[in-house]
Coordinates of C-alpha atoms and ligand atoms in Angstrom, one line a residue:
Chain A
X291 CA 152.7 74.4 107.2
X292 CA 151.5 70.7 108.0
X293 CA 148.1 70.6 110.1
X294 CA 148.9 69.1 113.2
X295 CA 145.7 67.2 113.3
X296 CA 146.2 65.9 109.8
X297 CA 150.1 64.7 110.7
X298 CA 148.6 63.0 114.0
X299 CA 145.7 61.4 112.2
X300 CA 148.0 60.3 109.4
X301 CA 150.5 58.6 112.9
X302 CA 147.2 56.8 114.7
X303 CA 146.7 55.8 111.1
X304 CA 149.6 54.2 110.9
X305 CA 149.2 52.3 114.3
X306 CA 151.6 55.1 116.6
X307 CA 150.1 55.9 119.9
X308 CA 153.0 56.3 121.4
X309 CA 155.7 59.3 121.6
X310 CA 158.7 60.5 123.5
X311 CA 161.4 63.0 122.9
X312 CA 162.9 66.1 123.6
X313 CA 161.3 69.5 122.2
X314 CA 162.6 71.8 119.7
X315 CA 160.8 75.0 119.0
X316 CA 160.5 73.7 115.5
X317 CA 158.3 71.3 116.8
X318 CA 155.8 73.5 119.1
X319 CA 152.9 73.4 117.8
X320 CA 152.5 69.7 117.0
X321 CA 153.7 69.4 120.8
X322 CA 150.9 70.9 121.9
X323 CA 148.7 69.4 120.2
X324 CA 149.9 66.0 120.2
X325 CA 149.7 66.6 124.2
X326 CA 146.2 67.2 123.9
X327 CA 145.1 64.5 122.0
X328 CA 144.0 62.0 123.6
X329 CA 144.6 58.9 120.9
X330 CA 148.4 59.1 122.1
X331 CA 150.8 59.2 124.9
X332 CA 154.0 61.8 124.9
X333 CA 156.6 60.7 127.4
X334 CA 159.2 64.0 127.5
X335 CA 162.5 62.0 128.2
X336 CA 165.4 64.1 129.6
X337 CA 167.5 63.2 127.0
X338 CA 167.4 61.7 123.3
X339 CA 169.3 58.3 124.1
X340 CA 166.8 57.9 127.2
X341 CA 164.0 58.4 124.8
X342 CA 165.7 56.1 121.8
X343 CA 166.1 53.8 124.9
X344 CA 162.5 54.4 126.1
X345 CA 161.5 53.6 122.4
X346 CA 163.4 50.3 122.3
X347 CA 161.4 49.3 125.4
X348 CA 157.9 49.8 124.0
X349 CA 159.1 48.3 120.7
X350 CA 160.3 44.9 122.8
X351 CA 157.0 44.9 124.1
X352 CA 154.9 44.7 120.8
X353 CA 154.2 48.8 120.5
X354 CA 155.4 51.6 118.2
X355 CA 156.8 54.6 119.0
X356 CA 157.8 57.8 117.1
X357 CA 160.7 60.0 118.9
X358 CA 160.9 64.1 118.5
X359 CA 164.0 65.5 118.8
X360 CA 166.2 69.0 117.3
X361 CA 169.2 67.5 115.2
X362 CA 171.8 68.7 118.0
X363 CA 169.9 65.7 119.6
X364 CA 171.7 63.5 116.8
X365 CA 175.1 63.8 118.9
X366 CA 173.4 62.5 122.0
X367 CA 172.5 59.0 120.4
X368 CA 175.3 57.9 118.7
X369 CA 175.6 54.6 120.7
X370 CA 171.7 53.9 120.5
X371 CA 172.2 53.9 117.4
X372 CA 174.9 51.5 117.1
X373 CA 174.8 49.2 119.4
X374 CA 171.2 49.1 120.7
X375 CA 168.5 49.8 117.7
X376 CA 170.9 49.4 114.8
X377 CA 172.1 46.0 116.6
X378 CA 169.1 44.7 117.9
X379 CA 167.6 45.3 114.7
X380 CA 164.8 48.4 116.2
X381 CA 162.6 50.3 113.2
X382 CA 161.4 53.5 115.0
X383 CA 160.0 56.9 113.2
X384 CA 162.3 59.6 114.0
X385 CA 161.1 63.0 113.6
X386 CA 164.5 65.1 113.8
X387 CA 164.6 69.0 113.6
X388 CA 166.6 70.5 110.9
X389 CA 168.1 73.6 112.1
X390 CA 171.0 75.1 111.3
X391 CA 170.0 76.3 107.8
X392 CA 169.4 79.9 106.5
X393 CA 166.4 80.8 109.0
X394 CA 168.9 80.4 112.3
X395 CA 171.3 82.6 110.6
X396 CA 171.0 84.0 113.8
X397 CA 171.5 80.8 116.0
X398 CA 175.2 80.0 115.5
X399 CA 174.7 76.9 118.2
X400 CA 173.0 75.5 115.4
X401 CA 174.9 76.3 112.4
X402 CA 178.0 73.1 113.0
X403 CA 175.1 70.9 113.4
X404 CA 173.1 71.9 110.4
X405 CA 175.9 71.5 108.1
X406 CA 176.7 68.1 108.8
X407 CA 173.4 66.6 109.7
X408 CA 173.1 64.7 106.3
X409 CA 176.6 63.2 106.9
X410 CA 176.1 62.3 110.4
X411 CA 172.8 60.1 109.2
X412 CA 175.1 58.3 106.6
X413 CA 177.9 58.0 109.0
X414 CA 175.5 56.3 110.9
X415 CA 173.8 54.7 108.4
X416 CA 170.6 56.0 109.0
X417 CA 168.2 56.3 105.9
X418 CA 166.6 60.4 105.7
X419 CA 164.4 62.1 103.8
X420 CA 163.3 66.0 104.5
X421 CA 159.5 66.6 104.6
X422 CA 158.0 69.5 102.9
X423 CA 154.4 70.5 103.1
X424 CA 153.6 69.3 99.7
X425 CA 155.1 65.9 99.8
X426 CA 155.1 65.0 103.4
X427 CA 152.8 61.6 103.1
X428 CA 154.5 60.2 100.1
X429 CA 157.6 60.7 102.0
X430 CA 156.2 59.1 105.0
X431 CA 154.6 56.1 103.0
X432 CA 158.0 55.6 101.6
X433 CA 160.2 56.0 105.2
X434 CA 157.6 53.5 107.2
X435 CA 158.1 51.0 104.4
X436 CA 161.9 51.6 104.1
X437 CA 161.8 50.8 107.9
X438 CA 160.0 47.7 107.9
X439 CA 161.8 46.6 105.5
X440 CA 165.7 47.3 106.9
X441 CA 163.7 46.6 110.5
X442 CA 166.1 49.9 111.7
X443 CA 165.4 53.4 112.8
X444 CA 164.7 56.2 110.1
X445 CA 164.6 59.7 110.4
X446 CA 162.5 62.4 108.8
X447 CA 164.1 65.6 108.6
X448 CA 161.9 68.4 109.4
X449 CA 162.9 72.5 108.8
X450 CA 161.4 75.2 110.2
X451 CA 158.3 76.2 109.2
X452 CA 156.7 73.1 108.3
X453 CA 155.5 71.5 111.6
X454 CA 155.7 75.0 113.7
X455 CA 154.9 78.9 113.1
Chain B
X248 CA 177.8 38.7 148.4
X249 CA 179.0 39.1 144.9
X250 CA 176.9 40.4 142.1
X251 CA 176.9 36.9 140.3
X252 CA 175.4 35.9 143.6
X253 CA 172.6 38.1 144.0
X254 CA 171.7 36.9 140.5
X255 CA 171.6 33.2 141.0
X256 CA 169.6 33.7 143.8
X257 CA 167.2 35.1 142.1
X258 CA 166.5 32.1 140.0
X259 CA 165.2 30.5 143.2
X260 CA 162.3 33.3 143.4
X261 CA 161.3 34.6 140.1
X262 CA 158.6 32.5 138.8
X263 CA 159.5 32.6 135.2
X264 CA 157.4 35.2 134.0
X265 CA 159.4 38.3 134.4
X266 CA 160.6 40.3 131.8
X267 CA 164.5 41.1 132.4
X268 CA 166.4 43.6 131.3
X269 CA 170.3 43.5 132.0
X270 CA 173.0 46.1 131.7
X271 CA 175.9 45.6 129.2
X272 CA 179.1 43.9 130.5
X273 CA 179.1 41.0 133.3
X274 CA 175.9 41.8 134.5
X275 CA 174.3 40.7 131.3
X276 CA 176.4 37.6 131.1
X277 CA 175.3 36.7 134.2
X278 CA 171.7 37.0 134.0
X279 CA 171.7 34.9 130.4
X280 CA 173.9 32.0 132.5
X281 CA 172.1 32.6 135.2
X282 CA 168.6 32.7 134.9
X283 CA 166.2 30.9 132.9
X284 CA 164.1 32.3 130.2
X285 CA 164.9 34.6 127.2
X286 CA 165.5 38.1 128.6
X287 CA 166.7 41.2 127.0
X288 CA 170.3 41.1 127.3
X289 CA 172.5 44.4 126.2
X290 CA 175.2 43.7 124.7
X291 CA 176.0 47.7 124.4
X292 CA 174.2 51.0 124.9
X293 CA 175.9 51.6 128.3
X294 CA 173.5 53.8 130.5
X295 CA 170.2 52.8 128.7
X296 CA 168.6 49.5 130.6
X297 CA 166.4 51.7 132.7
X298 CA 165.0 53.5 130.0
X299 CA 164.4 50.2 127.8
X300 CA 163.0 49.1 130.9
X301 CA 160.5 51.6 131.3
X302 CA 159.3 51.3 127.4
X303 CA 159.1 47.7 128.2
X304 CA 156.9 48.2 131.3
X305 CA 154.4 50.4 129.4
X306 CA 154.1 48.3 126.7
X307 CA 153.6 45.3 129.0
X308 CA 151.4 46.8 132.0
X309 CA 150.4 43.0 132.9
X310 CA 154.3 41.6 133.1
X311 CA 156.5 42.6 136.0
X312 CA 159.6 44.3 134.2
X313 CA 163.1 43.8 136.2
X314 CA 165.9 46.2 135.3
X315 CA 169.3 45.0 136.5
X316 CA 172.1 47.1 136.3
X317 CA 175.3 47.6 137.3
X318 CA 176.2 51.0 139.2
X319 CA 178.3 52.3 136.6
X320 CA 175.2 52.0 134.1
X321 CA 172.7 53.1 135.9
X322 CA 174.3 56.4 137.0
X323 CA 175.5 57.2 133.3
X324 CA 171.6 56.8 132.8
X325 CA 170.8 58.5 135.8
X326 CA 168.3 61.4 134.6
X327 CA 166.5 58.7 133.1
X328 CA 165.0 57.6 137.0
X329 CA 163.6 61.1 136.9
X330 CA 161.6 59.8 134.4
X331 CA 160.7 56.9 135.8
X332 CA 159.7 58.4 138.8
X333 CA 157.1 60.8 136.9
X334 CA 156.0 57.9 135.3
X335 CA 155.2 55.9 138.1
X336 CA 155.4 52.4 136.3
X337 CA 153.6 50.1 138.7
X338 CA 155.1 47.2 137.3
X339 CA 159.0 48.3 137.1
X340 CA 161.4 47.3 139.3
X341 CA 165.2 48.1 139.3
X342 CA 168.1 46.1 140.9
X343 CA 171.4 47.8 141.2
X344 CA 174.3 46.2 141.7
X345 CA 176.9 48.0 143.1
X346 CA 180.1 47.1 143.3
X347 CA 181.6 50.6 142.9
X348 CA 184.0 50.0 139.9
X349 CA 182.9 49.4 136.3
X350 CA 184.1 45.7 136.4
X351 CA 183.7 44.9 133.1
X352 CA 186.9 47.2 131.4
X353 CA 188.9 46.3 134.7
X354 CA 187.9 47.7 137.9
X355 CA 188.3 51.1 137.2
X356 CA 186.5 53.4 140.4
X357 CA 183.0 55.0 139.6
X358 CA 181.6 57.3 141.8
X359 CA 179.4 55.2 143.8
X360 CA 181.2 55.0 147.2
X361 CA 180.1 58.7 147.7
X362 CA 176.5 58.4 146.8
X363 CA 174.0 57.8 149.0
X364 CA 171.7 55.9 147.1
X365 CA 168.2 56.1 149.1
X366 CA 168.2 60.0 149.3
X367 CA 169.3 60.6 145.6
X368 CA 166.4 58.3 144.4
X369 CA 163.6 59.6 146.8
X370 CA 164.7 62.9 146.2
X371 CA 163.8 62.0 142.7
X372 CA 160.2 61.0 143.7
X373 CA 160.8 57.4 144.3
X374 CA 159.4 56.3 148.0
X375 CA 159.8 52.7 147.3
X376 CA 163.6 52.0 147.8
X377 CA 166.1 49.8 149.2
X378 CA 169.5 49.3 150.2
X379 CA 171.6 47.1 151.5
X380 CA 175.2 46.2 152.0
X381 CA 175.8 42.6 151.1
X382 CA 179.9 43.1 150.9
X383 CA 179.9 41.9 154.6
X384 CA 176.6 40.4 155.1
X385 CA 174.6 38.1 153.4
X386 CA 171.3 39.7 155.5
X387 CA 168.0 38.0 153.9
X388 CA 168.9 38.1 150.2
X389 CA 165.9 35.6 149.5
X390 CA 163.6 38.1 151.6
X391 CA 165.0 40.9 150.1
X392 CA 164.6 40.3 146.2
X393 CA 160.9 38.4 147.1
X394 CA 159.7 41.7 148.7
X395 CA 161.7 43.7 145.5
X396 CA 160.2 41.0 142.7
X397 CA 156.8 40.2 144.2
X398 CA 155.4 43.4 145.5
X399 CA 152.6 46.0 143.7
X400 CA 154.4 49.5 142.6
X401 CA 157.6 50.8 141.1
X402 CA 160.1 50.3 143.6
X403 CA 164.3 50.1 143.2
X404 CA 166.5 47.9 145.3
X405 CA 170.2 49.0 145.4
X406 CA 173.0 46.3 146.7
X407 CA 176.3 47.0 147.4
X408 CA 178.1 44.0 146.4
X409 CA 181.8 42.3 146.1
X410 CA 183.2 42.8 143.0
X411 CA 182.9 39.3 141.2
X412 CA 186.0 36.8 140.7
X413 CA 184.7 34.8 137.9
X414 CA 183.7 35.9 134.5
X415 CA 181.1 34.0 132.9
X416 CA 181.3 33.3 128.9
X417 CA 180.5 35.6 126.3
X418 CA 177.0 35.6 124.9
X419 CA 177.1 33.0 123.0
X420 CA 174.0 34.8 121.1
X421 CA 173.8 37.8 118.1
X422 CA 171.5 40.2 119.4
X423 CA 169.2 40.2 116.5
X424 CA 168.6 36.2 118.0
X425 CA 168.2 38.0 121.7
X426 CA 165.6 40.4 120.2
X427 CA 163.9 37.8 118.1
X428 CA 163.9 35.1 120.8
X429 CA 162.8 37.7 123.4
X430 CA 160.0 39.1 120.6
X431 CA 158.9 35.1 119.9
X432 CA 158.1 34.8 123.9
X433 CA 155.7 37.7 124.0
X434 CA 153.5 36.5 121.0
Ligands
TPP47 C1 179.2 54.4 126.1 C2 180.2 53.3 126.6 N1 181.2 53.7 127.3 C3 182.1 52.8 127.8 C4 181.8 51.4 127.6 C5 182.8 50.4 128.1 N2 182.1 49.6 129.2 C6 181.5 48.4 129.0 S1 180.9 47.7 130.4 C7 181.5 49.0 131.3 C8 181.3 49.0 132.8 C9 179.9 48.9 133.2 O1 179.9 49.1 134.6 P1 178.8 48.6 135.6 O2 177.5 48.9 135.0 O3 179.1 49.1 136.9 O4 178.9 47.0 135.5 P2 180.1 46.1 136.1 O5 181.1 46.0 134.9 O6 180.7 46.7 137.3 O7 179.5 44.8 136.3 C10 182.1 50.0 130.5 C11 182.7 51.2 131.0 C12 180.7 51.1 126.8 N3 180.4 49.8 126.5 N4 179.9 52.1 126.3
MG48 MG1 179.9 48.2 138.6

């Protein structure tokens, strides 16, 4: 598992001091510490396209923000990310659950979802990469360039286990 | 009063340094022919201006952020007031014009006529509100958007309004020039 206070150090780092989402369990411990810490805010939205919207906003107005949401969350934003931060040309971190895979054998609400989470992102055209405990600043050095670059959201996929018990 | 009105009233009492944010549709035709300045105009994400207003407003805690929205918007958005009201943004406030139908795709009824706007929004934890009918009256629009624009704390004015007889030109911009232009005014 990731250390929270490593991941958070490695965001203020990279200039984030600003969060919103909506939880998934994946995600509970970083949640609670990233609630804690007083080096960033954490807005909980009521839904994913309010917090995409929410992230727009703060971007507009010359701050960063990285959004925390489970990958059923992906079916919420479809129009953000078409016609607001696609369009409008918006890069934003997004941390993005990925359940649905062997561990929520048990979660059938999450299986649909897990199988086509990769093919959503292309649909959408939205560049991913999944983070693992040994390679997750690489991948995050690589992402946050990759979405300077293309000035467009980009999503880090994130199973169980490696942000959360 | 038509929506269109309300608008271009407003050019006579914001003093230029707003930040606006306008719902996809007329409404956001109408503020860019409108009103001076470069504001952020949406071109699509239906339901979302309040929320982009609110990131705007805590980015910015030293501009006054003005959210205009049509009805049909702002109550496919709705839960997103909740959040608003938690957050308490001094310097947000929200116009909504409603003329009960989502003009834009042709007049089609929303739910509006059956809401009672004031009690749904303080209910929500938002004491500052308006409302006013300007379908028969045109009361004191200039008072009524000063008191709106110019005072401290969130606070949301909702308008019921005509439906609109002319439609202004398309956008004659691409967003990315919206963003950019809007981006280039904060630096
Ligand atoms: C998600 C989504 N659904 C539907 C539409 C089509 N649409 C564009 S504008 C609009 C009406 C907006 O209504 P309102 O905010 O009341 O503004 P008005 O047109 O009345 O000025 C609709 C339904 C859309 N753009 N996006
Ligand atoms: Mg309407």
């Amino acid at each position: 598992m990731i250390e929270s206070a490593d991941f958070l150090s490695y965001l203020t780092d990279n200039g984030y001091t600003f969060s919103t989402g909506v939880p998934c369990s994946y995600f509970r411990d970083l949640l609670i510490d990233l609630e804690k810490d007083d080096r960033f805010t954490y807005l909980p939205a009521t839904r994913e396209d309010e917090a995409m919207g929410i992230a727009t906003g703060y971007f507009l107005g010359a701050g960063k923000t990285f959004l925390i949401m489970q990958n059923s969350g992906l079916a919420n934003i479809g129009d953000a990310l078409t016609s607001l931060t696609q369009l409008y040309k918006i890069p934003l971190l997004m941390f993005v659950s990925y359940r649905g895979l062997e561990p929520d054998r048990d979660f059938p609400e999450h299986i649909i979802m897990g199988d086509v989470t990769k093919s959503v992102l292309d649909a959408y055209q939205i560049p991913y990469w999944v983070i693992e405990e040994h390679n997750w600043k690489n991948v995050l050095d690589n992402a946050l360039e990759i979405m300077e670059e293309l000035s467009k959201p980009v999503c880090i996929l994130v199973k169980k286990g490696v942000l959360s018990d | 009063m038509k929506g269109a009105e309300v608008i271009s009233k407003l050019s006579t009492i914001l003093n230029g340094e707003e930040l606006i944010v306008s719902s996809n549709g007329n409404v956001s035709r109408q503020v860019y022919h409108l009103l001076q300045g470069d504001h952020i105009y949406l071109r699509g994400s239906m339901g979302l201006p309040v929320p982009i207003g609110l990131g705007l407003a805590l980015a910015q805690p030293n501009r006054t952020v003005l959210v205009i929205t049509g009805d049909g918007n702002f109550l496919m958005g709705l839960s997103a007031m909740t959040t608003v009201a938690h957050v308490q943004p001094e310097n947000l406030k929200i116009i909504v014009l409603d003329n009960e139908i989502y003009a834009t795709t042709g007049g089609q009824n929303t739910v509006s006529s059956t809401i009672d706007y004031i009690t749904m929004i303080q209910g929500m934890g938002i004491n500052n509100s308006r409302s006013f009918d300007m379908s028969d009256s045109d009361h004191l629009i200039s008072e009524i958007l000063k008191d709106t624009t110019r005072e401290q704390g969130l606070n949301v004015l909702h308008l019921k309004v005509e439906e609109d007889t002319i439609i202004l030109d398309n956008i004659p911009h691409h967003p990315i020039d919206i963003k950019e232009n809007f981006v280039n005014r904060l630096l």
